[in-house]
Amino acid sequence: MKLPPFEVHRPSSLYDASRLLRDLGGDGVPINGGTELLLAMKLGLAQYDHLVDLKRVPELRGVRPISTSVSIGAGMTHRELEGSPVIAEAVGEMPRMLAEVANVRVRSVGTIGGNLCFADPHSDPATFLSAVEATLVLGDGSTSRRVPVDQFFLGAYETVLEHGELLVEVTVPAVPVGTGIAHMRMKVHERPAVTVAAKVTLERDTIVRARLVVGSVCGAPVLPQAIDKLIGASRGTWSERVREVAAASAAAVAPVADAEGSSRYKQALVEVFVRRALDAALANASGFTR
Amino acid sequence: MTQLLEHPAKSSTAVGLDVDRVDARDKLAGRAEYTGDLHPPSMLYGAVLRSQFAHAEIESIDTSGAEATDGVIAVLTGDDLTDLDPYYGHALRDRPIIAIDKVRFVGEPIAVVAAKSQTIADAALSAIDVSYRVLPNAATLDRALAPGAPLVHEGPVRPGLAHGLGKLPEREGNICYRYGFSFGDVDAAFARAAVVVDDEYVFPAVYQYSMETHTTIAHHRGREITVWSSCQHPFLVRQEISELFEVPLDDVRVIVPYLGGGFGSKSYTKMEPLTVAISRKAGLPVRIMNRVDESMVTTRRHNMKCRMRTAASAEGQLLGRVVEMWLDTGAYADNGPRVTATAGDAAPGPYRWEAVDVKAQCVYTNTSPAGSYRAFGATHLQWIGESQVDEVARRLGLDRVEIRRANLLARGGQVRPGAKGLDADLVGDVDKVAAALDWSSPRPLHRGVGLAVGLLAAGAHPVSMATVRLGADGGVSVLVGTTELGQGARTVMGQIAAEVLGLPPSRVVVRGTDTSYTPYDRSTGASRSTTVAGKAVEEAAAQVLEELIETAEATLGVARDELVVSEGRISGGGAAMTYEELIERRFGLKGGELIGHGHVGPRGGSGGFADGPVFWEVCVGGAEVEVDPETGIVTVLSVSTVADVGKAINPLLVRRQDEGAVMQGLGNALFEEMRFSDDGLLLNDTLLDYRIPSFEDLPASMSCTIVENEDGPGPFGAKGCGEGALAALPAAIVNALADAGVQMTELPLTPERVWEKIHSQHEIPKNDSKEERYQ
């Protein structure tokens, strides 16, 4: 429960940070807000002799609108993003989701990139960003690649990042008219016990696209196939279809039992929150405010 | 002796006013000193090696690696204490200063390293090798009570030095203490009952969670021992250290700066003996400052299982109650026997029973020791007893307020055979809660309202002394052993002295305890400070005033009944003199001081303290809740409490006390639960998975009504407060949830537990009909 000694490095460019991490090999780890890493180190779950502090890397900063999406620097804190008018304009649900992450102390130093890269199974941003089809830009200062959020996670605490490769930015598509997004979560302790995010698109009162992500109950966010049942549903029938999707989604996930709840309970919660999230997303898409 | 009421009339200068807390500015500015801020010269840093097993023999401890570490000054083990009788415990003398031959819970100290830095001390722990022989354990109540259970303790019971429990019974198996009482013919009462409610209940282990962890600095320098500690009861710590280390009482000096909360977790003796022992070996001052996970295994609230039966007539007359309970006190008794007795006292509830039978057992297990926590005993039992009263009302179709009005004890009524009669108007208190909750108005589905009333034997042993000094500049200092742990004790003690002397509170200073100079006070707990220590302060201040009046009589040549005391001066016969002038006249120079002493005891001293308890603290409150049947989430919408305090010396602080107790009550009711593995390992020792209430959990509406019937034995008719609401809240919430359709018999009311209950009963309407409410 005591932080072991370590050395801190403060590179001032993405290239330097990446090279430093590659040179340090397994002894080095990137750090930004440190809200997850330092805790893991205090608990003895992780040990590194070198921390590469990314707070002075300019490439990781900023929020920029780019045609139909928003580009968010991975080093932005939750708190900075909560208040961003650019994000509020493009993805209205996102500030509300961010405002529910952990607590204000964590949000003031914890970053969106840090949250994703740590790949804690109990993550609101991971679930939400998967639902809204965000794309991640990974790079090392000389090359870069783009990975959809739902392909970024390999499991609990595991991502596709290569050693020395850093998450640089998160690109979130703006929500077009006719598309509704909803994010719901429930927590028992500090971390969410279940997180559900949904995105549905309507054309003339018919569901033409639907996306559903269930987070915090398995090692990584899950995208239940059952959501496809919603496609083609119209206003008269979607309420019943939503219930079918909820039941099928719950049956399809195999929640991990932990301090947040038993597998059975979490399965029941998945059904409840999938239903509520889809109902809410449909209401949003229909132009109603909840 | 001094007769307060014979003094000349004066208007109130302090009592009854919302005086700001005198410690607030220093605390907000970071200037207030806590034990962890102190640094005596040459102080070393201690680190504690703790047992990984719940029950094991220690075969060997090899400390040579740690001793050889650069910067390590000393390493303590049980082998260093062979010249002492190293067992302590104020109730039962069952606890070794450090593990000797055997460990009894995960986290029990086995060795202590003292080093020149905390880093060195912490690192050196890994250089200590301990060889254990693991024993079968009794880490749960059921296992400890089973026939042939592994014994946590062998050998005879040794009474502690301040148990106050009369003759202690012999230990039977792992039961270390029994308490009980009965009256009336239970069988007859149950035989003529129309309704009997009978159920089993579970209350969890809870951590007190004060912000400051247990922190102690000790310096054992041969004959004298100085201890700086975050302790609530400095004089009892002094006494135990004196006995343990065989030095006279006066050679033990306990100094208590500000505490960052206590709630009972720092009552009696905690880390002090261990810190003194390592200092004795090191020959220098040593500090031991617990981490949160270490404090969580230092003390906790008792988990409990209980069976209760309540019998009532068809008309709703409460006839009889039979209660049996088992409280898990962990590996050492700590305050367990007293908690058990207080739980027993709280079991009947404040009703006019024909017959009652209460049996309470305090049980050793191989878990961390359990002791005091705000409103102990009452919090354990009130939710059980009050939920049975509600159930009786439900089955008979009676209003839940009416059944209480019809059965509650009247003033003077017998709470328990041999105890002080009821000293409060409970019906009045319940009516106030009901009114605040808008009791009779209809509520939507899944909402419920509940209230609860109970009594807590308060005041502990009523022995307190105080000294008040009036200096040559007219300023007052109060020496009183009450510990300021955030409750506002220094503010209130200052107000009492100021009121008696007719001064504004700003002229009075109250400092922390130093047992070398501060007069004796038994303890800070059991809601006793304002009532008992406050009475001593009132007397001491009155003595000073008496001396001032005598001086004024002589100086002004005016008889006392023509003197007027006001605003720091005494006037009469057309002349007026300030206190400074009176002191100068008295001593013939600008110097000297007037000193008054006050003392309170069960015999002698002021009246009202002869019968136990000092007073019955009223535990009354109500809540409105909403349950989401699909998730099991319980939301507390509003809370109402009544602080029946006799006289509010500081109404603002009374409200703050009730609010704090409400928040802790929410935690006990809804969230808090220490979870142990089958092997006795505490699984949730961080805030990530031990949930305490935060501001997000504040009910939308909270109200506190102060009742001032001036019926307390304390100064100005005051009696204590601050615990009752904690006992009442879980009870009110459980009852409100039952009113919403979910009767729970286990705390806390976690969403999953409530959901399981809902899905195992079918009384709650299915969610479909209420769909709109969740969109």
PDB file of N, CA and C in Angstrom, chain A residues 29 36 46 106 110 113 134 146 148 162 193 234 240 242 247 271 275-276:
ATOM      1  N   VAL A  29       6.849   2.729 -18.236  1.00  0.00           N
ATOM      2  CA  VAL A  29       5.407   2.744 -18.493  1.00  0.00           C
ATOM      3  C   VAL A  29       4.984   4.201 -18.661  1.00  0.00           C
ATOM      4  N   GLU A  36      -5.136   5.494 -12.240  1.00  0.00           N
ATOM      5  CA  GLU A  36      -5.224   4.029 -12.233  1.00  0.00           C
ATOM      6  C   GLU A  36      -3.854   3.423 -11.921  1.00  0.00           C
ATOM      7  N   ALA A  46       1.375  -3.687  -9.890  1.00  0.00           N
ATOM      8  CA  ALA A  46       2.245  -3.328 -11.011  1.00  0.00           C
ATOM      9  C   ALA A  46       3.494  -2.684 -10.438  1.00  0.00           C
ATOM     10  N   VAL A 106     -10.744  12.552  -9.406  1.00  0.00           N
ATOM     11  CA  VAL A 106     -10.212  11.685 -10.459  1.00  0.00           C
ATOM     12  C   VAL A 106     -10.374  12.369 -11.816  1.00  0.00           C
ATOM     13  N   GLY A 110      -7.386  12.606 -14.233  1.00  0.00           N
ATOM     14  CA  GLY A 110      -7.460  11.433 -15.110  1.00  0.00           C
ATOM     15  C   GLY A 110      -7.782  11.853 -16.538  1.00  0.00           C
ATOM     16  N   GLY A 113      -7.441   9.280 -22.547  1.00  0.00           N
ATOM     17  CA  GLY A 113      -6.513   8.293 -23.102  1.00  0.00           C
ATOM     18  C   GLY A 113      -6.055   7.302 -22.046  1.00  0.00           C
ATOM     19  N   ALA A 134     -16.282   5.580 -32.192  1.00  0.00           N
ATOM     20  CA  ALA A 134     -15.084   6.416 -32.190  1.00  0.00           C
ATOM     21  C   ALA A 134     -13.906   5.622 -32.745  1.00  0.00           C
ATOM     22  N   ARG A 146      -4.915   3.794 -37.402  1.00  0.00           N
ATOM     23  CA  ARG A 146      -6.238   4.074 -36.846  1.00  0.00           C
ATOM     24  C   ARG A 146      -6.918   2.753 -36.494  1.00  0.00           C
ATOM     25  N   PRO A 148     -10.576   1.206 -34.676  1.00  0.00           N
ATOM     26  CA  PRO A 148     -11.880   1.461 -34.037  1.00  0.00           C
ATOM     27  C   PRO A 148     -11.820   1.061 -32.556  1.00  0.00           C
ATOM     28  N   GLU A 162       1.260  -1.491 -29.216  1.00  0.00           N
ATOM     29  CA  GLU A 162       2.595  -2.093 -29.191  1.00  0.00           C
ATOM     30  C   GLU A 162       3.424  -1.326 -28.171  1.00  0.00           C
ATOM     31  N   ALA A 193     -20.823  -1.019 -12.111  1.00  0.00           N
ATOM     32  CA  ALA A 193     -21.125  -2.453 -12.097  1.00  0.00           C
ATOM     33  C   ALA A 193     -21.631  -2.891 -13.464  1.00  0.00           C
ATOM     34  N   SER A 234     -40.369  -0.510 -36.710  1.00  0.00           N
ATOM     35  CA  SER A 234     -40.955   0.823 -36.818  1.00  0.00           C
ATOM     36  C   SER A 234     -41.569   1.205 -35.469  1.00  0.00           C
ATOM     37  N   GLU A 240     -41.542  -3.615 -28.421  1.00  0.00           N
ATOM     38  CA  GLU A 240     -41.494  -5.052 -28.175  1.00  0.00           C
ATOM     39  C   GLU A 240     -40.137  -5.627 -28.575  1.00  0.00           C
ATOM     40  N   VAL A 242     -37.307  -4.099 -28.585  1.00  0.00           N
ATOM     41  CA  VAL A 242     -36.301  -3.674 -27.588  1.00  0.00           C
ATOM     42  C   VAL A 242     -36.254  -4.677 -26.442  1.00  0.00           C
ATOM     43  N   ALA A 247     -33.500  -9.060 -23.558  1.00  0.00           N
ATOM     44  CA  ALA A 247     -33.446 -10.417 -23.014  1.00  0.00           C
ATOM     45  C   ALA A 247     -32.344 -11.222 -23.697  1.00  0.00           C
ATOM     46  N   GLU A 271     -30.085  -6.789 -18.764  1.00  0.00           N
ATOM     47  CA  GLU A 271     -31.392  -6.751 -19.434  1.00  0.00           C
ATOM     48  C   GLU A 271     -32.103  -5.426 -19.149  1.00  0.00           C
ATOM     49  N   ARG A 275     -32.581  -2.400 -22.050  1.00  0.00           N
ATOM     50  CA  ARG A 275     -33.922  -1.922 -22.382  1.00  0.00           C
ATOM     51  C   ARG A 275     -34.036  -0.413 -22.165  1.00  0.00           C
ATOM     52  N   ARG A 276     -33.569   0.031 -21.011  1.00  0.00           N
ATOM     53  CA  ARG A 276     -33.690   1.465 -20.713  1.00  0.00           C
ATOM     54  C   ARG A 276     -32.845   2.303 -21.671  1.00  0.00           C
TER      55      ARG A 276
END
